[in-house]
Amino acid sequence: MFQYTKHRKVSLIYSILLLCFILVSISPQVYATENETNISVYPTPKNMDVKKGLRFPLTPKVGVVVPNEYDPTVLKELEQVLKSFNVKKIQKFTPHDKVTTPVTIYLSSNLKAPYIVTQLNTLDIEPQSYPAEGYLLASGKGNDGKKKIIIAGEDWDGTYYGVKTLKQIIEQNSGRASVPELVVEDYPEMEYRGVIEGFYGTPWSHEERVDQLKFYGDNKMNTYVYAPKDDPYHRDAWREPYPTGKLNELAELVDIAKKNHIDFVFTISPGLDICYSDNQDFNLLFEKAQALYDVGVRDFAILFDDIFMEMSCKMDEKMFGDEPSPTAAAQAFLLNKFQDKFIEKNEGTNRLITVPTEYYQEGTSPYREQFADLVDSSVLVYWTGIGITTDTITNEDAQRISDIFKHDLLIWDNYPVNDFSEYRIFLGPLTGRDAGLTEHGVHGLTANPMEHAEASKIPLFTIADYTWNPKDYTSKDSWDASINDFTGSYTEEVTTFAENVLSSPLNQSESRTIKPIIDKFWEGFNGRNDFQEIASNLYNEFFILENSADTLEEDFTNREFIKEMNPWIDKMRHYGIIGKLAVQMVRANYNGDTELAEKYKNLLEYELEHDTTDVVYREDQIASRQLDGINKERGWAEFVMYTPEYGESTQTNQWGFEIKVIDGEVTDVGGNNSTIPSDGYVLSLHSGGDGDWLANNSIVGASSSISENIVTLEIEKGEYDIPNEAKYGFNVFEPFINQALKVVD
């Protein structure tokens, strides 16, 4: 009988200890074989036992045994894996056929199927039972003399994940691919694992979503929640049916999700203006959901986040006005009606999901108490942790919130989303989430990504790893594996780029390679004997920044990533250039050569003034929009103009986008609470509704005109060299440059 083995760690003296035949512990992520071949599997499996040094070749002809009824997506995935390792012929057998192939793979969704039990017995393995989506993968030469791979899941999802693991363990050498002899027992800790596209900003394109779904399947995520804030049919125009073209796109996504063993969750956010008790509004909600059900959606969510608590109609005031929390009572009424009339009446639908309006607060309230008491107990409740974006989600927090809501919880993790800080990107690993959340009412976690779909894959890889196996999750190891998976042959350059955008609301640590050298540089300047050596090291690190930017821009094969990250790669190059100049400037000052220091200072200041990035418009772009007011407080989704008569600044909150205009030309873009120019005006758009309109239609150098309260923005086709607002090496590079300049002042 196969028993679970303890995870082991590789030490620096592992090879020596092997020679001495001493058993050493190895990490859950890496298992070394006698021929020094490392087997890396992500997400980290629960248990993996490798027979050291034992492998067998993957022959050009491979047999596959499948039951009469099987999931065709699993067999197709296996066939693609085998072909990618140069298997030329795949022969399919039933469990009752005589197998004649030199290597045979046995697939099943039943670990107790007789033909699976028989094959496991030849490897001296007794089948176990696992939770849903679990699987057993065993490979080796049986006592019947035959080479075999057995992939048996608790269900076809588990078998599919076993095939994904097989792809990672096969090694392609200069000749034929080979398979290690091993046993993997694996299953996910969290029931719901995936992504919620719930950010403010430009929604992902259809092509990006298709690519994301394949990425989720590769990393054993099982949930994609469609909730883009700026899809009007999801939120502002929720009553309107999707146009045929858009509905067809969603249908395609549902189909692709199924092929990748992903549950596509369709969400509706009606809370801005719904009349909760109105049958007409409910019927529109029902019809919207039914249209999605008819194209294959089986998972639904009704979201009430980021809305006001007030009732939108007299009917609701009359029906719920006397409740301790009218809003909670109204929302519960709608959810329960939808549960009864839609979820329970449509075959195959899964649990309804919701987001309460109080989704991030710490304690209880009349709203939460009534929401907990009234909402159907089967409904899953989203929660972001304590705070909208939080650095930690602890077992204690989860238990407290679970006790308050009295419902099973899903975590809406607002990482790596950057819609609140658009000039920063967050590429670091997931940190600060306790390993035992599932023991405290949490049933899953979906991450809210950045609008930069390709770049989001780097942190999302680590989130897939965490949600599958939180107890064995190590953020640094997972991040390193993510970079390796993402980069191909450009690991060094992408690592250099990404480690300078590690900091986030989760973790303030930044620039893990260059920051310690900068600290030593100033220590040396202030009296250490090895200053010149440290200065040379720091100069070299800035050279690496510049060179890595050039290499990525010119050669990196993931062009979508380069397109998304262009401003940050330009900023990386910029800091490489001015960092070298700053080191030379300070070094000249240290050596007493003030003339040379001044020369470097002038060059540095020139580069600072030319910190730009290129944006190309291939055709003229003209957009018009009516103002919602002049010199007034900006409300939800409102477009407001501010002139000097209003005051020194617009006094707006962080949820929006503003541009400055002088003499009909846009001079500055981005931010909120902007200073109002004395000879111009500010245009300000709240992020609600079509909140990206202003950002998408303005650029420094564009023209702006206003006639009869209608603003027209025009961008002529061409290449624009605009100020680069991207933040890179946050709180590391800019302070270094400023301190260097002070040295020569």
XYZ file of C-alpha atoms in Angstrom:
745
model
C 0.000 0.000 0.000
C 1.359 3.388 -0.961
C 1.650 5.727 1.986
C 1.943 9.492 2.028
C 5.547 10.687 2.198
C 6.743 13.779 4.009
C 7.949 16.719 1.920
C 11.679 17.202 1.905
C 14.053 20.107 1.358
C 17.170 20.251 -0.778
C 20.240 21.455 1.100
C 23.441 22.819 -0.346
C 25.210 19.561 0.465
C 22.579 17.336 -1.103
C 24.919 15.809 -3.686
C 27.474 14.947 -1.004
C 24.857 13.347 1.187
C 23.589 11.269 -1.711
C 27.059 9.816 -2.148
C 26.932 8.854 1.506
C 23.474 7.316 1.052
C 22.028 9.626 3.678
C 18.391 10.637 3.246
C 17.888 14.373 3.099
C 14.635 16.321 3.054
C 13.589 18.103 -0.144
C 11.138 20.911 -0.797
C 7.578 20.291 -1.957
C 8.350 22.078 -5.187
C 11.549 20.362 -6.337
C 12.400 16.672 -6.222
C 15.912 15.684 -7.273
C 16.651 12.387 -8.957
C 19.933 10.538 -8.950
C 20.882 11.926 -12.357
C 20.379 15.453 -10.980
C 17.177 15.951 -12.962
C 14.792 18.242 -11.112
C 11.067 17.667 -11.395
C 9.070 20.820 -10.830
C 5.279 20.677 -10.628
C 2.992 23.662 -10.109
C 0.619 24.158 -8.442
C 2.524 22.363 -5.701
C 1.147 18.827 -5.344
C 0.072 17.433 -2.005
C 2.409 14.447 -2.237
C 4.958 13.323 -4.802
C 7.273 10.341 -4.380
C 9.989 9.982 -7.030
C 11.998 6.801 -7.479
C 15.481 8.223 -7.701
C 17.186 7.729 -11.025
C 14.462 5.532 -12.534
C 13.009 6.709 -15.829
C 11.720 5.095 -18.986
C 11.573 6.480 -22.533
C 8.352 7.806 -24.007
C 8.214 5.717 -27.157
C 7.003 6.979 -30.565
C 3.982 4.707 -30.172
C 1.891 5.022 -27.001
C -1.334 3.313 -26.013
C -4.186 5.015 -24.174
C -6.829 3.022 -22.321
C -10.105 4.865 -21.698
C -13.525 3.658 -20.556
C -16.461 3.568 -22.938
C -17.735 6.856 -21.550
C -15.095 9.517 -21.049
C -14.537 13.262 -21.191
C -13.226 14.031 -24.695
C -11.469 17.185 -23.474
C -9.242 15.040 -21.245
C -8.268 12.681 -24.047
C -7.652 15.608 -26.399
C -5.415 17.281 -23.813
C -3.456 14.053 -23.340
C -3.022 13.636 -27.085
C -1.701 17.196 -27.369
C 0.767 16.556 -24.547
C 2.050 13.365 -26.152
C 2.412 14.959 -29.580
C 4.352 17.858 -28.053
C 6.920 15.255 -26.936
C 7.170 13.701 -30.419
C 4.862 10.741 -29.925
C 3.941 9.801 -33.492
C 1.146 7.275 -32.990
C -1.465 7.107 -30.238
C -3.476 3.869 -30.129
C -6.719 3.875 -28.171
C -7.922 0.826 -26.227
C -10.919 -0.006 -24.070
C -10.411 -1.614 -20.650
C -11.323 -5.002 -22.172
C -8.855 -4.878 -25.069
C -5.501 -6.614 -25.112
C -2.877 -3.874 -24.839
C 0.098 -4.221 -27.202
C 1.908 -0.876 -26.943
C 5.383 -0.495 -25.361
C 4.150 2.353 -23.133
C 0.512 2.582 -22.116
C -1.455 5.308 -20.347
C -4.562 4.373 -18.364
C -7.197 7.081 -17.901
C -10.211 7.000 -15.612
C -12.455 9.154 -13.474
C -12.903 6.239 -11.073
C -9.982 5.198 -8.885
C -11.776 1.945 -8.040
C -12.430 0.921 -11.655
C -11.258 -2.706 -12.007
C -8.771 -2.011 -14.814
C -7.242 0.849 -12.792
C -6.986 -1.291 -9.642
C -5.330 -4.058 -11.656
C -2.695 -1.730 -13.077
C -2.048 -0.056 -9.726
C -1.468 -3.482 -8.196
C 1.353 -4.100 -10.673
C 3.055 -1.027 -9.192
C 2.306 -2.118 -5.597
C -0.081 0.809 -5.102
C -3.431 0.508 -3.384
C -6.002 3.051 -4.616
C -7.091 5.775 -2.223
C -10.019 8.181 -2.170
C -9.502 11.915 -2.650
C -11.665 15.027 -2.480
C -13.344 16.362 -5.628
C -10.885 17.231 -8.424
C -8.245 14.997 -6.858
C -6.162 12.531 -8.828
C -3.511 9.842 -8.647
C -0.702 9.790 -11.200
C 1.590 6.771 -11.111
C 4.285 5.818 -13.595
C 6.754 2.973 -13.730
C 7.555 -0.537 -14.868
C 5.051 -2.908 -13.313
C 5.707 -6.382 -11.955
C 4.149 -7.589 -15.223
C 7.173 -6.128 -17.025
C 5.166 -3.394 -18.784
C 5.814 0.357 -18.729
C 2.737 2.340 -17.813
C 1.311 5.648 -16.675
C -1.903 5.651 -14.668
C -3.949 8.845 -14.334
C -7.095 8.293 -12.307
C -9.179 11.087 -10.847
C -12.064 11.345 -8.452
C -13.826 12.936 -11.433
C -12.853 13.995 -14.940
C -11.664 17.347 -13.609
C -9.151 15.479 -11.471
C -8.051 13.334 -14.406
C -7.601 16.485 -16.488
C -5.357 17.946 -13.787
C -3.403 14.702 -13.717
C -2.712 15.125 -17.435
C -1.518 18.679 -16.729
C 0.889 17.254 -14.154
C 2.099 14.618 -16.615
C 3.043 17.392 -19.031
C 5.290 18.928 -16.377
C 7.115 15.747 -15.350
C 8.083 14.522 -18.836
C 11.635 15.509 -19.650
C 12.749 16.256 -23.200
C 16.439 15.532 -23.668
C 18.456 15.778 -26.860
C 16.968 12.474 -27.901
C 13.685 10.925 -26.818
C 11.498 12.234 -24.026
C 11.484 10.244 -20.801
C 9.107 9.720 -17.898
C 10.275 9.447 -14.273
C 8.946 6.620 -12.159
C 6.868 8.298 -9.465
C 3.579 8.528 -7.638
C 1.656 11.802 -7.292
C -1.356 12.061 -4.987
C -2.961 15.437 -5.344
C -6.139 17.422 -4.818
C -7.067 21.090 -4.313
C -7.570 22.673 -0.926
C -9.982 25.341 -2.153
C -13.190 24.530 -3.986
C -13.220 27.784 -6.003
C -9.891 28.877 -7.514
C -9.548 31.514 -10.160
C -9.990 35.062 -11.340
C -12.694 37.711 -11.192
C -12.410 40.283 -13.945
C -13.828 42.995 -11.726
C -11.516 45.974 -12.142
C -12.362 49.518 -13.184
C -10.689 50.471 -16.427
C -10.437 49.105 -19.931
C -11.966 45.607 -19.916
C -9.977 42.762 -21.400
C -10.532 42.072 -25.072
C -12.238 38.893 -26.212
C -8.899 37.527 -27.402
C -7.299 38.271 -24.043
C -10.093 36.434 -22.229
C -9.689 33.397 -24.471
C -5.970 33.335 -23.716
C -6.600 33.789 -19.993
C -8.982 30.832 -19.848
C -6.318 28.570 -21.335
C -3.814 29.898 -18.798
C -6.218 29.140 -15.929
C -6.710 25.585 -17.158
C -2.959 25.054 -17.407
C -2.617 26.131 -13.773
C -5.547 24.119 -12.386
C -7.772 27.106 -11.704
C -11.453 26.283 -12.105
C -13.327 29.602 -11.914
C -13.574 32.684 -14.130
C -15.977 35.372 -12.930
C -17.083 37.778 -15.644
C -17.640 41.112 -13.883
C -15.937 43.963 -15.818
C -17.065 47.222 -14.246
C -16.944 49.004 -17.599
C -19.064 46.526 -19.522
C -22.245 48.648 -19.676
C -24.506 45.594 -20.012
C -23.102 44.200 -16.776
C -23.696 47.309 -14.661
C -25.004 50.637 -15.959
C -27.207 49.164 -18.702
C -27.950 45.886 -16.940
C -31.592 45.966 -18.092
C -30.603 45.895 -21.754
C -30.023 42.543 -23.453
C -26.605 41.843 -24.887
C -26.350 42.564 -28.618
C -26.108 39.410 -30.704
C -22.409 39.867 -31.438
C -21.503 40.303 -27.784
C -23.695 37.386 -26.725
C -21.957 35.191 -29.291
C -18.589 36.213 -27.825
C -19.763 35.257 -24.347
C -21.039 31.933 -25.692
C -17.595 31.260 -27.166
C -15.974 32.046 -23.824
C -18.342 29.651 -22.059
C -17.415 26.896 -24.512
C -13.668 27.530 -24.173
C -14.016 27.633 -20.388
C -15.667 24.198 -20.382
C -12.908 22.750 -22.561
C -10.374 24.005 -20.010
C -12.443 22.749 -17.048
C -13.306 26.281 -15.963
C -16.674 27.370 -14.562
C -17.732 30.590 -16.281
C -19.575 32.739 -13.725
C -21.803 35.415 -15.234
C -22.496 38.387 -12.979
C -25.010 41.200 -13.004
C -24.636 44.416 -10.981
C -28.090 46.027 -10.884
C -27.687 47.908 -7.604
C -27.158 51.407 -9.005
C -30.811 51.859 -9.912
C -32.833 48.661 -9.519
C -36.225 48.697 -7.862
C -35.799 45.531 -5.821
C -39.500 44.813 -5.358
C -40.588 45.645 -8.896
C -41.652 42.623 -10.958
C -40.733 44.344 -14.208
C -37.152 44.882 -13.065
C -36.970 41.290 -11.832
C -38.232 39.995 -15.157
C -35.523 41.951 -16.967
C -32.933 40.468 -14.608
C -34.390 37.002 -15.196
C -34.362 37.426 -18.972
C -30.758 38.638 -18.916
C -29.688 35.578 -16.943
C -31.796 33.237 -19.068
C -30.078 34.440 -22.232
C -26.740 33.479 -20.693
C -28.092 30.159 -19.428
C -29.228 29.372 -22.954
C -25.650 29.727 -24.249
C -24.262 27.418 -21.582
C -23.672 29.447 -18.407
C -24.446 27.488 -15.233
C -22.923 29.792 -12.606
C -24.464 33.161 -11.729
C -23.750 36.018 -9.346
C -25.664 39.162 -8.399
C -23.344 41.879 -7.137
C -24.140 44.834 -4.869
C -20.657 46.312 -4.406
C -19.793 50.004 -4.809
C -23.351 51.325 -4.677
C -25.284 53.683 -2.425
C -27.559 52.369 0.314
C -30.579 54.481 -0.626
C -33.693 52.981 -2.209
C -34.271 53.803 -5.885
C -38.052 53.691 -5.929
C -41.136 54.392 -3.805
C -42.157 50.722 -3.923
C -38.977 49.723 -2.107
C -39.344 52.476 0.461
C -42.850 51.259 1.205
C -41.936 47.570 1.308
C -38.602 47.739 3.148
C -38.518 51.159 4.786
C -39.372 49.886 8.272
C -36.673 47.194 8.290
C -33.551 47.626 10.496
C -31.613 47.782 7.224
C -33.887 48.505 4.268
C -31.052 47.875 1.813
C -30.182 44.458 3.251
C -33.845 43.455 3.309
C -34.336 44.575 -0.288
C -31.233 42.787 -1.534
C -32.172 39.605 0.315
C -35.645 39.752 -1.234
C -34.150 39.941 -4.726
C -31.543 37.238 -4.116
C -34.071 34.820 -2.645
C -36.508 35.437 -5.479
C -33.767 34.812 -8.044
C -32.709 31.676 -6.159
C -36.284 30.377 -6.157
C -37.418 31.418 -9.630
C -34.193 30.973 -11.600
C -31.471 28.927 -9.885
C -33.722 26.156 -8.603
C -35.812 26.015 -11.777
C -32.945 25.773 -14.281
C -31.328 22.355 -14.440
C -27.609 22.150 -13.769
C -27.140 25.572 -12.207
C -24.625 25.827 -9.393
C -24.688 27.885 -6.206
C -25.688 31.528 -6.524
C -22.978 34.014 -5.560
C -23.355 37.563 -4.276
C -21.331 40.527 -3.075
C -22.947 42.486 -0.234
C -22.646 46.258 -0.198
C -20.659 46.030 3.043
C -18.069 43.677 1.627
C -14.881 44.855 3.355
C -15.755 46.318 6.775
C -14.371 44.784 9.944
C -17.307 44.317 12.281
C -21.008 43.722 12.238
C -23.785 46.211 11.469
C -27.570 46.276 11.059
C -27.021 45.729 7.337
C -24.817 42.680 7.821
C -27.006 41.175 10.516
C -30.157 41.398 8.432
C -28.372 40.278 5.271
C -27.094 37.216 7.148
C -30.506 36.363 8.567
C -32.560 36.843 5.396
C -30.433 35.646 2.468
C -30.928 31.993 1.468
C -28.326 29.883 3.248
C -27.104 28.268 0.015
C -25.866 31.577 -1.407
C -22.095 32.131 -1.409
C -20.998 35.530 -0.094
C -17.982 37.398 -1.437
C -15.637 39.207 0.974
C -12.413 41.099 0.216
C -10.786 40.754 3.594
C -10.671 43.593 6.115
C -10.327 46.546 3.760
C -10.810 46.821 0.020
C -7.162 46.010 -0.628
C -5.574 44.301 2.342
C -2.070 43.071 3.066
C -3.275 40.163 5.196
C -6.260 37.839 5.351
C -5.992 35.818 8.535
C -7.778 32.768 9.861
C -9.125 34.908 12.698
C -10.523 37.507 10.276
C -12.166 34.820 8.173
C -13.777 33.143 11.164
C -15.104 36.452 12.478
C -16.640 37.421 9.120
C -17.987 33.909 8.585
C -19.719 34.123 11.954
C -21.163 37.529 11.035
C -22.514 36.598 7.584
C -23.488 33.018 8.548
C -22.826 31.981 4.954
C -20.036 30.210 3.133
C -17.452 32.775 2.047
C -15.571 33.400 -1.163
C -12.635 35.794 -1.115
C -12.627 38.512 -3.753
C -8.909 39.211 -3.497
C -8.077 42.673 -4.793
C -4.625 41.663 -5.921
C -2.923 42.282 -8.327
C -5.530 44.852 -9.431
C -4.104 48.361 -9.909
C -7.160 50.422 -10.892
C -6.626 52.623 -7.825
C -3.022 53.376 -8.843
C -2.903 53.265 -12.625
C 0.758 54.250 -12.987
C 1.933 51.295 -10.918
C 1.921 47.607 -11.771
C 2.031 44.771 -9.264
C 4.010 41.728 -10.402
C 4.939 40.297 -7.011
C 3.632 36.994 -5.619
C 0.572 36.632 -3.432
C 1.513 37.094 0.225
C -0.209 37.553 3.561
C -2.955 34.948 3.167
C -3.112 32.395 5.972
C -2.850 28.738 5.027
C -5.896 27.598 6.993
C -8.657 29.796 5.578
C -10.711 26.814 4.398
C -11.013 25.733 8.019
C -12.691 29.054 8.838
C -15.584 29.334 6.417
C -13.705 30.164 3.199
C -14.561 28.005 0.181
C -12.398 29.686 -2.398
C -10.527 32.704 -3.663
C -10.729 34.572 -6.952
C -8.179 37.266 -7.722
C -9.023 40.616 -9.270
C -6.272 41.199 -11.860
C -4.842 44.228 -13.643
C -6.216 45.424 -16.961
C -2.815 44.301 -18.286
C -3.768 40.708 -19.060
C -0.338 39.295 -19.953
C 1.469 40.933 -17.044
C -1.226 39.688 -14.665
C -0.193 36.112 -15.413
C 2.963 36.482 -13.308
C 1.158 37.054 -9.974
C -1.838 34.916 -11.010
C 0.446 31.890 -11.333
C 1.311 32.255 -7.642
C -2.356 32.660 -6.739
C -3.146 29.395 -8.529
C -0.384 27.763 -6.500
C -1.696 29.167 -3.213
C -5.349 28.258 -3.765
C -4.473 24.691 -4.730
C -2.193 23.972 -1.782
C -1.984 26.832 0.758
C -0.127 24.838 3.390
C 2.862 24.160 1.119
C 2.800 27.544 -0.612
C 6.065 29.506 -0.538
C 5.731 32.907 -2.181
C 9.341 33.286 -3.325
C 9.606 29.789 -4.792
C 6.250 30.209 -6.487
C 7.244 33.586 -7.955
C 10.528 32.207 -9.275
C 8.627 29.343 -10.894
C 6.154 31.812 -12.384
C 8.943 33.834 -13.966
C 10.510 30.666 -15.395
C 7.162 29.544 -16.785
C 6.454 32.959 -18.296
C 9.762 33.877 -19.869
C 11.237 31.025 -21.847
C 14.871 31.934 -22.567
C 14.598 35.512 -21.227
C 14.424 34.679 -17.532
C 17.184 37.072 -16.466
C 15.733 40.082 -18.279
C 12.157 39.502 -17.126
C 13.354 38.861 -13.572
C 15.267 42.145 -13.632
C 12.175 43.938 -14.895
C 9.713 42.283 -12.530
C 11.708 42.480 -9.306
C 11.525 46.286 -9.522
C 7.717 46.209 -9.535
C 7.356 43.770 -6.640
C 5.974 46.199 -4.084
C 2.229 46.515 -3.646
C -0.352 47.049 -0.913
C 0.454 43.447 0.101
C 4.190 43.889 0.516
C 6.304 47.052 0.535
C 9.554 45.249 -0.328
C 10.929 46.494 -3.647
C 13.940 46.015 -5.924
C 15.400 43.067 -4.049
C 18.688 43.034 -5.994
C 19.576 46.705 -6.398
C 18.108 48.180 -3.192
C 20.723 46.585 -0.867
C 23.501 47.824 -3.161
C 22.079 51.364 -3.096
C 22.060 51.234 0.702
C 25.704 50.083 0.748
C 26.577 52.799 -1.776
C 25.499 55.552 0.615
C 27.195 53.815 3.528
C 30.391 53.761 1.481
C 30.038 57.383 0.477
C 29.778 58.287 4.138
C 32.987 56.563 5.149
C 33.345 52.914 4.177
C 36.673 51.932 2.607
C 35.133 49.916 -0.235
C 33.135 52.781 -1.788
C 34.780 52.510 -5.220
C 34.013 48.801 -5.478
C 30.416 49.329 -4.366
C 30.030 52.194 -6.847
C 31.213 49.915 -9.646
C 28.736 47.240 -8.587
C 25.886 49.735 -8.517
C 26.884 51.168 -11.896
C 26.774 47.644 -13.300
C 23.276 47.064 -11.893
C 22.008 50.215 -13.591
C 23.695 49.048 -16.795
C 21.781 45.768 -16.469
C 18.534 47.745 -16.153
C 19.209 49.624 -19.366
C 20.433 46.576 -21.256
C 17.525 44.399 -20.087
C 15.044 47.005 -21.284
C 16.657 47.025 -24.724
C 16.718 43.227 -24.922
C 13.086 42.857 -23.892
C 11.904 45.534 -26.279
C 13.837 44.153 -29.232
C 13.847 40.382 -28.724
C 11.352 39.082 -26.147
C 8.889 36.852 -27.964
C 5.842 37.756 -25.854
C 4.966 40.886 -27.801
C 1.659 41.415 -26.000
C 3.567 41.721 -22.735
C 5.949 44.247 -24.315
C 3.007 46.231 -25.668
C 1.308 46.313 -22.254
C 4.478 47.126 -20.356
C 5.942 49.668 -22.801
C 5.790 52.676 -20.413
C 7.371 50.658 -17.586
C 10.074 49.211 -19.832
C 10.832 52.745 -21.021
C 11.001 53.819 -17.381
C 13.327 50.901 -16.635
C 15.667 52.084 -19.379
C 15.374 55.669 -18.129
C 16.449 54.697 -14.619
C 19.257 52.610 -16.042
C 20.604 55.643 -17.898
C 20.193 58.226 -15.153
C 21.259 55.728 -12.486
C 24.616 55.309 -14.211
C 24.979 59.081 -14.480
C 24.079 59.513 -10.808
C 26.708 56.974 -9.732
C 29.358 58.696 -11.854
C 28.311 62.089 -10.531
C 28.559 61.042 -6.885
C 31.802 59.171 -7.510
C 33.358 62.270 -9.132
C 32.242 64.349 -6.169
C 33.715 61.751 -3.792
C 37.019 61.971 -5.677
C 37.006 65.778 -5.429
C 36.496 66.352 -9.170
C 33.729 68.965 -8.980
C 34.007 69.854 -12.663
C 33.363 66.257 -13.726
C 30.557 65.958 -11.174
C 28.891 69.047 -12.664
C 29.194 67.550 -16.139
C 27.408 64.390 -15.043
C 24.795 66.469 -13.239
C 23.974 68.389 -16.418
C 23.622 65.153 -18.368
C 21.412 63.693 -15.651
C 19.121 66.728 -15.556
C 18.786 66.592 -19.332
C 17.662 62.969 -19.136
C 15.206 63.828 -16.373
C 13.597 66.418 -18.620
C 13.285 63.864 -21.414
C 11.638 61.048 -19.470
C 9.082 60.126 -22.109
C 7.372 57.188 -23.723
C 6.027 56.784 -27.251
C 2.371 56.357 -28.133
C 1.321 55.761 -31.746
C -2.085 56.725 -33.177
C -2.561 55.219 -36.619
C -5.561 57.408 -37.438
C -7.204 60.584 -36.216
C -9.273 60.141 -33.072
C -12.171 62.449 -32.234
C -14.526 62.025 -29.285
C -17.226 64.251 -27.812
C -19.114 64.182 -24.537
C -21.536 66.475 -22.777
C -20.542 68.058 -19.487
C -22.586 67.227 -16.401
C -21.669 70.527 -14.817
C -19.152 73.306 -14.332
C -17.440 74.098 -11.025
C -19.532 71.616 -9.008
C -18.716 68.643 -6.834
C -18.102 65.641 -9.073
C -20.665 62.901 -8.551
C -20.916 59.292 -9.662
C -20.035 58.905 -13.369
C -20.128 62.691 -13.831
C -18.023 64.716 -16.272
C -17.216 68.142 -14.809
C -15.217 71.173 -15.930
C -13.269 73.198 -13.348
C -12.070 76.771 -13.953
C -9.928 79.041 -11.726
C -13.129 80.501 -10.255
C -13.681 77.188 -8.431
C -10.470 77.465 -6.429
C -6.911 76.233 -6.483
C -7.782 72.568 -7.059
C -10.671 70.348 -8.114
C -10.946 68.748 -4.627
C -11.988 65.417 -6.146
C -11.513 61.959 -4.613
C -9.344 59.188 -6.051
C -12.066 57.607 -8.184
C -11.644 59.386 -11.469
C -9.381 60.840 -14.140
C -8.507 64.447 -14.944
C -6.731 66.429 -17.656
C -5.426 69.997 -17.723
C -6.036 72.208 -20.754
C -4.247 75.483 -21.595
C -4.916 77.406 -24.824
C -6.932 74.518 -26.215
C -4.150 71.955 -25.758
C -3.967 69.128 -23.230
C -0.885 69.738 -21.082
C -1.254 67.131 -18.336
C -3.228 63.906 -17.900
C -4.123 61.631 -15.008
C -4.785 61.869 -11.320
C -7.423 63.616 -9.237
C -7.603 66.700 -7.015
C -5.652 68.507 -9.735
C -4.327 72.049 -9.497
C -6.420 74.261 -11.777
C -4.231 76.301 -14.178
C -4.788 80.053 -13.958
C -4.979 80.337 -17.743
C -6.910 77.152 -18.481
C -9.234 74.537 -17.017
C -9.458 70.956 -15.792
C -11.766 68.278 -17.172
C -12.663 65.631 -14.595
C -14.506 62.325 -15.085
C -15.597 60.006 -12.277
C -14.634 56.342 -12.745
C -18.219 55.100 -12.511
C -20.029 54.164 -15.685
C -17.958 54.864 -18.775
C -15.151 55.967 -16.497
C -12.367 55.397 -19.003
C -13.725 57.738 -21.650
C -11.477 60.654 -20.714
C -8.343 58.533 -20.324
C -8.962 56.764 -23.622
C -9.487 59.973 -25.569
C -6.837 62.320 -24.198
C -3.099 62.603 -24.428
C -0.601 65.382 -23.861
C -0.673 67.364 -27.087
C -4.297 66.600 -27.937
C -6.675 69.479 -28.623
C -9.741 70.307 -26.542
C -12.684 72.511 -27.448
C -16.023 73.208 -25.754
C -19.218 74.318 -27.456
C -22.662 74.397 -25.858
C -21.413 72.300 -22.936
C -20.086 69.593 -25.252
C -16.382 68.783 -24.958
C -14.573 67.586 -28.077
C -11.153 65.981 -27.787
C -9.093 65.428 -30.920
C -5.881 63.447 -31.317
C -4.272 63.639 -34.745
C -2.682 60.477 -36.093
C 1.030 60.127 -35.490
C 3.574 59.237 -32.834
C 3.410 61.164 -29.585
C 6.340 61.485 -27.256
C 4.536 62.017 -23.973
C 5.706 62.369 -20.370
C 6.154 58.928 -18.858
C 4.073 58.755 -15.676
C 4.818 55.071 -15.053
C 6.139 54.265 -11.583
C 9.073 51.865 -11.474
C 11.274 50.834 -8.581
C 8.700 52.503 -6.332
C 10.321 54.457 -3.480
C 13.761 53.194 -4.546
C 15.008 54.824 -7.744
C 13.476 58.292 -7.433
C 14.766 58.784 -3.851
C 18.207 57.579 -4.970
C 18.355 60.131 -7.795
C 17.136 62.945 -5.530
C 19.727 62.100 -2.881
C 22.466 61.964 -5.512
C 21.523 65.414 -6.793
C 21.691 66.815 -3.271
C 25.303 65.657 -3.013
C 26.410 68.084 -5.731
C 24.076 71.001 -4.919
